[in-house]
PDB file of C-alpha atoms in Angstrom:
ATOM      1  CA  UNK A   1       2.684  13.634 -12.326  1.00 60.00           C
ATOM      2  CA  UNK A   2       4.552  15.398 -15.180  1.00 67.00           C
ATOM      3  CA  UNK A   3       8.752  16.013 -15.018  1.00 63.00           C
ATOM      4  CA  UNK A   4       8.202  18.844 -17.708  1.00 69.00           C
ATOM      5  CA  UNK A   5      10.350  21.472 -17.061  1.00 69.00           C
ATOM      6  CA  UNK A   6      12.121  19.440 -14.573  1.00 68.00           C
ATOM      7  CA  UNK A   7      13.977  17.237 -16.798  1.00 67.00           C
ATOM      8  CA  UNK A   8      17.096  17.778 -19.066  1.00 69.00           C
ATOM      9  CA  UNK A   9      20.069  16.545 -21.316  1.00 69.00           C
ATOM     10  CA  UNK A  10      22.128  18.925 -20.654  1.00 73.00           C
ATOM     11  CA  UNK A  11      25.579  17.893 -22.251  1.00 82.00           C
ATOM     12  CA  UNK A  12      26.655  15.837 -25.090  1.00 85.00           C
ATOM     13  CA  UNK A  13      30.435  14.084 -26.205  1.00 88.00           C
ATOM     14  CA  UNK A  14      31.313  12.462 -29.105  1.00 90.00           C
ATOM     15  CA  UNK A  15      34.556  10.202 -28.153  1.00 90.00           C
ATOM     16  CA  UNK A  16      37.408  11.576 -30.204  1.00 91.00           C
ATOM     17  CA  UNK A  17      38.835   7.374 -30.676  1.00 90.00           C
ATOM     18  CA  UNK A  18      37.449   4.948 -33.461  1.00 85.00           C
ATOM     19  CA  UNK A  19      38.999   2.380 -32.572  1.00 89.00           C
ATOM     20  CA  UNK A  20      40.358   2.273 -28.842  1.00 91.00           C
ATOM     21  CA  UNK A  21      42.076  -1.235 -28.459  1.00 92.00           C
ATOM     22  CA  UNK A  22      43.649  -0.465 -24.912  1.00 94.00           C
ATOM     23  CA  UNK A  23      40.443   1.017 -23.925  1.00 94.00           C
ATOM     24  CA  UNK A  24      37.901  -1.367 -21.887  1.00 93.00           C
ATOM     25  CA  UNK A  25      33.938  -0.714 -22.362  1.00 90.00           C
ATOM     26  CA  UNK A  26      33.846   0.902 -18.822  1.00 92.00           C
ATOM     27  CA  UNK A  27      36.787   3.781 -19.504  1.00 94.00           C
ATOM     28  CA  UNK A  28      35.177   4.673 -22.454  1.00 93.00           C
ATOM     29  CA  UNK A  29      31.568   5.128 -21.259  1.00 90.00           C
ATOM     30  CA  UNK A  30      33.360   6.862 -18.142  1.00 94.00           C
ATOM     31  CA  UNK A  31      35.604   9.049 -20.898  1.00 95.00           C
ATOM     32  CA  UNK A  32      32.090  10.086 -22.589  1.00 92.00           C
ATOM     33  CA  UNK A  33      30.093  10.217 -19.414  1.00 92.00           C
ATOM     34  CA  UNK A  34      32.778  12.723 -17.845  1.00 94.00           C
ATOM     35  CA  UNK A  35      33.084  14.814 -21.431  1.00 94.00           C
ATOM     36  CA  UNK A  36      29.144  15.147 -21.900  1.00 91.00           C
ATOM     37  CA  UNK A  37      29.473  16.449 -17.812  1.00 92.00           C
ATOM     38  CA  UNK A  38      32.353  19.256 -19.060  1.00 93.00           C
ATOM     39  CA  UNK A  39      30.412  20.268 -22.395  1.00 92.00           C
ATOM     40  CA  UNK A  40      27.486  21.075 -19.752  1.00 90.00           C
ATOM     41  CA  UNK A  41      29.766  23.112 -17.030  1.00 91.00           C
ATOM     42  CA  UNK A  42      28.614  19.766 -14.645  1.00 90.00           C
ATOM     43  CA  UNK A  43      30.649  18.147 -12.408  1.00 92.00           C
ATOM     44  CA  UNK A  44      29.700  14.130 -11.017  1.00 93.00           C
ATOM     45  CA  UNK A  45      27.736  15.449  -7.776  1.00 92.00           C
ATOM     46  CA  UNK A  46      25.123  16.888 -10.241  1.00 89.00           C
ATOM     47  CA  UNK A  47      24.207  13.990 -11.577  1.00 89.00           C
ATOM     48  CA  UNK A  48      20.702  12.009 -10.420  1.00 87.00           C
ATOM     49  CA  UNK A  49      20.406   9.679 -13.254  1.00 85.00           C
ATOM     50  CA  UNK A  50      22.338   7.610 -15.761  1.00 86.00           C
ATOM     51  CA  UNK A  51      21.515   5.848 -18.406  1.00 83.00           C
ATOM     52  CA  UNK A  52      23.362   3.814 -21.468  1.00 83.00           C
ATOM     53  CA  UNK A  53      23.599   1.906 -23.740  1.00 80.00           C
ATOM     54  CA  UNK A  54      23.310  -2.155 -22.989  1.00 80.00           C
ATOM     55  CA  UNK A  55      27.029  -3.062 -23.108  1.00 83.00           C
ATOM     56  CA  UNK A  56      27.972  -1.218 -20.429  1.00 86.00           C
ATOM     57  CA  UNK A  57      30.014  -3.685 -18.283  1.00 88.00           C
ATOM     58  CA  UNK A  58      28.862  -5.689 -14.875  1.00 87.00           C
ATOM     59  CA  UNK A  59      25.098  -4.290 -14.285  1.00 88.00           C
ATOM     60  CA  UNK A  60      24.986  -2.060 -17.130  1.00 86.00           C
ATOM     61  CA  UNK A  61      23.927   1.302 -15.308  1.00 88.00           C
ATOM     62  CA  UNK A  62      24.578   0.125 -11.584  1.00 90.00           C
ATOM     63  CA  UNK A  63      28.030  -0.910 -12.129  1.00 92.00           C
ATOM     64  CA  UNK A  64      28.953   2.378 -14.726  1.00 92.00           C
ATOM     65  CA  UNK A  65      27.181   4.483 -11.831  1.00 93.00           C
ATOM     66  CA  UNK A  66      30.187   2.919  -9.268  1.00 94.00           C
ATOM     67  CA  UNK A  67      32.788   2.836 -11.562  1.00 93.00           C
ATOM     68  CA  UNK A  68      31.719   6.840 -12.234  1.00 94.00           C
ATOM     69  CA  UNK A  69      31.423   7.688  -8.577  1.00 94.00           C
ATOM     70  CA  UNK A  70      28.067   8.590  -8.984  1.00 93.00           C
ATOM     71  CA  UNK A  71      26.199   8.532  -5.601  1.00 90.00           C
ATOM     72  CA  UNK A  72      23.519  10.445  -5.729  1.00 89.00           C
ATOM     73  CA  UNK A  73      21.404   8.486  -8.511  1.00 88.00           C
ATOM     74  CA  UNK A  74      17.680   8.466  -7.810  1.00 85.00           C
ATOM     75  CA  UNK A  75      16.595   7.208 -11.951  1.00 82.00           C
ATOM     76  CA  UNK A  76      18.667   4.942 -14.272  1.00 83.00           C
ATOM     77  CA  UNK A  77      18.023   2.326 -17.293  1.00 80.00           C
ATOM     78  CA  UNK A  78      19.981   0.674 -19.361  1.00 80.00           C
ATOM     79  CA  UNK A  79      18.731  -0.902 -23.082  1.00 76.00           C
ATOM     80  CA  UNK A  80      20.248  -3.088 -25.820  1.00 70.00           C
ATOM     81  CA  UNK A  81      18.590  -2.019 -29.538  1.00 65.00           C
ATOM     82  CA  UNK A  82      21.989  -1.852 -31.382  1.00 62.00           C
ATOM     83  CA  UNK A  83      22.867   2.222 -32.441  1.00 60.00           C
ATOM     84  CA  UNK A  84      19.856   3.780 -31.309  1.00 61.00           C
ATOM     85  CA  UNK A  85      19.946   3.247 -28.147  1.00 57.00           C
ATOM     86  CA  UNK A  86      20.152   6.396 -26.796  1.00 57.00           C
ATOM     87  CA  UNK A  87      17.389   7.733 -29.657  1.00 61.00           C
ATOM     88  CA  UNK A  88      15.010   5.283 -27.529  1.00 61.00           C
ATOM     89  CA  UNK A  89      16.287   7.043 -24.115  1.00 59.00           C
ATOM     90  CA  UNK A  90      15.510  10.007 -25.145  1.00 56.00           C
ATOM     91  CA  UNK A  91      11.552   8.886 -24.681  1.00 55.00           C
ATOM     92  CA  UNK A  92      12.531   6.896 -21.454  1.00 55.00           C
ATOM     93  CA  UNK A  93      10.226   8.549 -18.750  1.00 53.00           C
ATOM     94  CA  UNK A  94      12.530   8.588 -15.621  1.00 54.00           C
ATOM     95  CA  UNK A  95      11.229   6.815 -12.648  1.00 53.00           C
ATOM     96  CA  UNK A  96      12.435   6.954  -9.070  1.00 51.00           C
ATOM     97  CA  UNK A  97      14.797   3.832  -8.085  1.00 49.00           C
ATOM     98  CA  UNK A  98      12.630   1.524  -5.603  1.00 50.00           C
ATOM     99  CA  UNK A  99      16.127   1.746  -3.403  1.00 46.00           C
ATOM    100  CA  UNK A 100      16.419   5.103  -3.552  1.00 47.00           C
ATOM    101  CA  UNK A 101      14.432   8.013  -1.343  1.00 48.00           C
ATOM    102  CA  UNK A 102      13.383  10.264  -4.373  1.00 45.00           C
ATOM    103  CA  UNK A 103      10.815  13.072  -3.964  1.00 47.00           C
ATOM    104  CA  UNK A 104       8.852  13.780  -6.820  1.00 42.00           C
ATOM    105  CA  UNK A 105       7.684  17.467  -6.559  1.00 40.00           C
TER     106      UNK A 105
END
């Protein structure tokens, strides 16, 4: 089963703050979650997957994907490798959730 052609980044944000003291670890993966969704023309019921870095809050991905709103996820990981941890992603196959009803086509 290949996703080629049926998998994308579509949108990327670069948080404006360096240092964001009255700003938890949830708001601003939310803040950059929500900005990579405007730089693509996306809005939260377009997304299927999520995946960050490993200090995301709670359940890394789980809890980000509640705090978010996001419903609809059928593929989401999470990993901890210091600052490229979303170089590694980028070679992260995405697999349906073993909760979730995903058809592969």
């Amino acid at each position: 089963m290949s996703i080629r052609g049926k998998a994308c980044i579509v949108g990327a944000y670069e948080h404006p703050t360096r240092k964001a003291e009255d700003k938890s670890v949830a708001q601003l993966h939310a803040e950059v979650a929500l900005g990579a969704l405007r730089d693509a023309g996306l809005t939260r019921a377009d997304v299927d997957g999520y995946f960050c870095a490993g200090d995301a809050p709670g359940m890394g991905p789980l809890s980000m994907a509640d705090y978010l709103g996001l419903n609809r996820l059928t593929h989401y990981d999470s990993t901890d490798v210091g600052g490229c941890s979303y170089r590694c992603m980028w070679r992260t196959r995405p697999r349906p959730s073993p909760w979730a009803s995903a058809r592969w086509h």
